[in-house]
Amino acid sequence: MEAAELIPLCNSADLADGGLGVPFDVVYGGQTCRAFAIRYAGRVQAYLNRCTHVAMELDYQPNHFFDITGHWLICSTHGALYSPESGACRGGPCRGGLVKIALTEHDGVVHWHTAYNLKPLEF
């Protein structure tokens, strides 16, 4: 099995608790997909930007993934709610949880990790 590669994503300061997300493109299972990183309760998290109810992007405005309380990730189309800590469905029309992407944060930079089914977009 090949080792995960760490891909620089953004500066740590770009992610504020409950604030705007940072979008990025990945190849997941051979398909180009949007993903996003957020910060919640001091920790960075990343997920595919794909609701489990209907495969649509969650954000209602560019990079806005949290509901008005800043405590839940919300799908703008049908109102499905997801835990920002795990991606698990917490309410509304969703089938399972969001696809999580491993992140690390060190020296003021957030990196995402590749996996067997998750690769950087090649140009």
PDB file of C-alpha atoms in Angstrom:
ATOM      1  CA  MET A   1       0.000   0.000   0.000  1.00  0.00           C
ATOM      2  CA  GLU A   2       1.392   3.422  -0.901  1.00  0.00           C
ATOM      3  CA  ALA A   3       2.018   6.004   1.802  1.00  0.00           C
ATOM      4  CA  ALA A   4      -0.235   9.039   2.064  1.00  0.00           C
ATOM      5  CA  GLU A   5       1.130  12.227   0.558  1.00  0.00           C
ATOM      6  CA  LEU A   6       0.615  15.515   2.406  1.00  0.00           C
ATOM      7  CA  ILE A   7      -0.670  18.278   0.132  1.00  0.00           C
ATOM      8  CA  PRO A   8      -0.441  21.901   1.387  1.00  0.00           C
ATOM      9  CA  LEU A   9      -3.930  23.422   1.473  1.00  0.00           C
ATOM     10  CA  CYS A  10      -3.904  26.786   3.249  1.00  0.00           C
ATOM     11  CA  ASN A  11      -2.451  28.803   6.079  1.00  0.00           C
ATOM     12  CA  SER A  12      -3.838  27.926   9.511  1.00  0.00           C
ATOM     13  CA  ALA A  13      -5.064  31.508   9.894  1.00  0.00           C
ATOM     14  CA  ASP A  14      -7.342  31.051   6.846  1.00  0.00           C
ATOM     15  CA  LEU A  15      -9.668  28.851   8.934  1.00  0.00           C
ATOM     16  CA  ALA A  16     -11.561  30.487  11.804  1.00  0.00           C
ATOM     17  CA  ASP A  17     -13.833  28.522  14.177  1.00  0.00           C
ATOM     18  CA  GLY A  18     -17.281  28.276  12.586  1.00  0.00           C
ATOM     19  CA  GLY A  19     -16.163  30.581   9.782  1.00  0.00           C
ATOM     20  CA  LEU A  20     -15.694  30.282   6.058  1.00  0.00           C
ATOM     21  CA  GLY A  21     -14.351  27.075   4.599  1.00  0.00           C
ATOM     22  CA  VAL A  22     -11.467  26.672   2.191  1.00  0.00           C
ATOM     23  CA  PRO A  23     -12.466  24.781  -0.967  1.00  0.00           C
ATOM     24  CA  PHE A  24     -10.162  22.484  -2.910  1.00  0.00           C
ATOM     25  CA  ASP A  25     -10.403  19.954  -5.731  1.00  0.00           C
ATOM     26  CA  VAL A  26      -9.631  16.250  -5.388  1.00  0.00           C
ATOM     27  CA  VAL A  27     -10.001  13.092  -7.419  1.00  0.00           C
ATOM     28  CA  TYR A  28     -12.124  10.696  -5.359  1.00  0.00           C
ATOM     29  CA  GLY A  29     -12.727   7.212  -6.716  1.00  0.00           C
ATOM     30  CA  GLY A  30     -11.594   8.410 -10.149  1.00  0.00           C
ATOM     31  CA  GLN A  31     -13.980  11.400 -10.258  1.00  0.00           C
ATOM     32  CA  THR A  32     -13.064  15.065  -9.859  1.00  0.00           C
ATOM     33  CA  CYS A  33     -14.839  16.446  -6.795  1.00  0.00           C
ATOM     34  CA  ARG A  34     -14.895  19.596  -4.707  1.00  0.00           C
ATOM     35  CA  ALA A  35     -13.892  19.322  -1.082  1.00  0.00           C
ATOM     36  CA  PHE A  36     -13.660  21.820   1.758  1.00  0.00           C
ATOM     37  CA  ALA A  37     -11.799  22.379   4.986  1.00  0.00           C
ATOM     38  CA  ILE A  38     -13.240  24.101   8.065  1.00  0.00           C
ATOM     39  CA  ARG A  39     -12.238  24.744  11.663  1.00  0.00           C
ATOM     40  CA  TYR A  40     -14.548  23.792  14.516  1.00  0.00           C
ATOM     41  CA  ALA A  41     -13.756  23.723  18.244  1.00  0.00           C
ATOM     42  CA  GLY A  42     -10.164  24.572  17.390  1.00  0.00           C
ATOM     43  CA  ARG A  43      -9.600  21.580  15.107  1.00  0.00           C
ATOM     44  CA  VAL A  44      -9.404  21.488  11.326  1.00  0.00           C
ATOM     45  CA  GLN A  45     -11.630  19.058   9.421  1.00  0.00           C
ATOM     46  CA  ALA A  46     -12.177  18.343   5.720  1.00  0.00           C
ATOM     47  CA  TYR A  47     -14.906  16.613   3.751  1.00  0.00           C
ATOM     48  CA  LEU A  48     -16.040  16.047   0.183  1.00  0.00           C
ATOM     49  CA  ASN A  49     -18.462  18.826  -0.711  1.00  0.00           C
ATOM     50  CA  ARG A  50     -21.239  16.373  -1.464  1.00  0.00           C
ATOM     51  CA  CYS A  51     -24.486  15.952   0.453  1.00  0.00           C
ATOM     52  CA  THR A  52     -25.410  12.328   1.121  1.00  0.00           C
ATOM     53  CA  HIS A  53     -29.096  12.982   0.380  1.00  0.00           C
ATOM     54  CA  VAL A  54     -28.537  14.153  -3.201  1.00  0.00           C
ATOM     55  CA  ALA A  55     -25.012  14.516  -4.557  1.00  0.00           C
ATOM     56  CA  MET A  56     -25.038  18.320  -4.512  1.00  0.00           C
ATOM     57  CA  GLU A  57     -22.557  20.749  -3.003  1.00  0.00           C
ATOM     58  CA  LEU A  58     -23.448  21.932   0.498  1.00  0.00           C
ATOM     59  CA  ASP A  59     -22.497  25.619   0.470  1.00  0.00           C
ATOM     60  CA  TYR A  60     -25.308  28.120  -0.024  1.00  0.00           C
ATOM     61  CA  GLN A  61     -22.832  30.890  -0.813  1.00  0.00           C
ATOM     62  CA  PRO A  62     -19.214  30.300  -1.783  1.00  0.00           C
ATOM     63  CA  ASN A  63     -17.338  28.795   1.187  1.00  0.00           C
ATOM     64  CA  HIS A  64     -20.311  29.047   3.629  1.00  0.00           C
ATOM     65  CA  PHE A  65     -20.796  25.574   5.127  1.00  0.00           C
ATOM     66  CA  PHE A  66     -22.053  26.285   8.662  1.00  0.00           C
ATOM     67  CA  ASP A  67     -25.662  26.974   9.621  1.00  0.00           C
ATOM     68  CA  ILE A  68     -26.500  30.294  11.293  1.00  0.00           C
ATOM     69  CA  THR A  69     -25.502  28.933  14.725  1.00  0.00           C
ATOM     70  CA  GLY A  70     -22.003  28.014  13.544  1.00  0.00           C
ATOM     71  CA  HIS A  71     -22.412  24.564  15.125  1.00  0.00           C
ATOM     72  CA  TRP A  72     -23.603  22.397  12.209  1.00  0.00           C
ATOM     73  CA  LEU A  73     -22.606  21.904   8.600  1.00  0.00           C
ATOM     74  CA  ILE A  74     -25.727  22.333   6.491  1.00  0.00           C
ATOM     75  CA  CYS A  75     -26.766  21.393   2.984  1.00  0.00           C
ATOM     76  CA  SER A  76     -28.300  24.513   1.503  1.00  0.00           C
ATOM     77  CA  THR A  77     -30.561  22.557  -0.836  1.00  0.00           C
ATOM     78  CA  HIS A  78     -32.531  20.306   1.537  1.00  0.00           C
ATOM     79  CA  GLY A  79     -31.353  21.284   5.032  1.00  0.00           C
ATOM     80  CA  ALA A  80     -29.452  18.115   5.988  1.00  0.00           C
ATOM     81  CA  LEU A  81     -27.287  18.756   9.062  1.00  0.00           C
ATOM     82  CA  TYR A  82     -23.869  17.205   9.665  1.00  0.00           C
ATOM     83  CA  SER A  83     -21.520  17.211  12.634  1.00  0.00           C
ATOM     84  CA  PRO A  84     -18.487  19.397  11.843  1.00  0.00           C
ATOM     85  CA  GLU A  85     -16.329  17.103  14.017  1.00  0.00           C
ATOM     86  CA  SER A  86     -17.157  13.808  12.307  1.00  0.00           C
ATOM     87  CA  GLY A  87     -19.317  14.509   9.244  1.00  0.00           C
ATOM     88  CA  ALA A  88     -22.054  12.279  10.716  1.00  0.00           C
ATOM     89  CA  CYS A  89     -25.654  13.030   9.783  1.00  0.00           C
ATOM     90  CA  ARG A  90     -27.408  14.845  12.650  1.00  0.00           C
ATOM     91  CA  GLY A  91     -30.739  15.726  11.091  1.00  0.00           C
ATOM     92  CA  GLY A  92     -32.724  16.243   7.938  1.00  0.00           C
ATOM     93  CA  PRO A  93     -32.636  14.186   4.774  1.00  0.00           C
ATOM     94  CA  CYS A  94     -29.223  12.539   4.715  1.00  0.00           C
ATOM     95  CA  ARG A  95     -28.056   8.986   4.137  1.00  0.00           C
ATOM     96  CA  GLY A  96     -24.975   8.430   6.252  1.00  0.00           C
ATOM     97  CA  GLY A  97     -22.173  10.886   6.810  1.00  0.00           C
ATOM     98  CA  LEU A  98     -19.940  13.082   4.730  1.00  0.00           C
ATOM     99  CA  VAL A  99     -16.752  11.585   3.281  1.00  0.00           C
ATOM    100  CA  LYS A 100     -13.950  12.697   5.612  1.00  0.00           C
ATOM    101  CA  ILE A 101     -10.523  13.752   4.355  1.00  0.00           C
ATOM    102  CA  ALA A 102      -7.579  13.495   6.750  1.00  0.00           C
ATOM    103  CA  LEU A 103      -5.857  16.773   7.604  1.00  0.00           C
ATOM    104  CA  THR A 104      -2.828  17.767   9.636  1.00  0.00           C
ATOM    105  CA  GLU A 105      -1.813  21.191  10.796  1.00  0.00           C
ATOM    106  CA  HIS A 106       1.750  22.155  11.651  1.00  0.00           C
ATOM    107  CA  ASP A 107       4.009  25.195  11.371  1.00  0.00           C
ATOM    108  CA  GLY A 108       1.026  27.387  10.460  1.00  0.00           C
ATOM    109  CA  VAL A 109       0.009  25.312   7.428  1.00  0.00           C
ATOM    110  CA  VAL A 110      -2.916  22.911   6.914  1.00  0.00           C
ATOM    111  CA  HIS A 111      -2.213  19.849   4.726  1.00  0.00           C
ATOM    112  CA  TRP A 112      -4.645  17.258   3.371  1.00  0.00           C
ATOM    113  CA  HIS A 113      -3.646  13.604   3.026  1.00  0.00           C
ATOM    114  CA  THR A 114      -4.017  11.481  -0.068  1.00  0.00           C
ATOM    115  CA  ALA A 115      -5.390   7.931   0.218  1.00  0.00           C
ATOM    116  CA  TYR A 116      -5.840   4.929  -2.069  1.00  0.00           C
ATOM    117  CA  ASN A 117      -9.066   6.479  -3.435  1.00  0.00           C
ATOM    118  CA  LEU A 118      -8.213  10.175  -2.898  1.00  0.00           C
ATOM    119  CA  LYS A 119      -5.663  11.944  -5.065  1.00  0.00           C
ATOM    120  CA  PRO A 120      -4.761  15.511  -6.006  1.00  0.00           C
ATOM    121  CA  LEU A 121      -6.188  16.891  -9.210  1.00  0.00           C
ATOM    122  CA  GLU A 122      -3.584  16.646 -11.977  1.00  0.00           C
ATOM    123  CA  PHE A 123      -3.319  19.423 -14.538  1.00  0.00           C
TER     124      PHE A 123
END
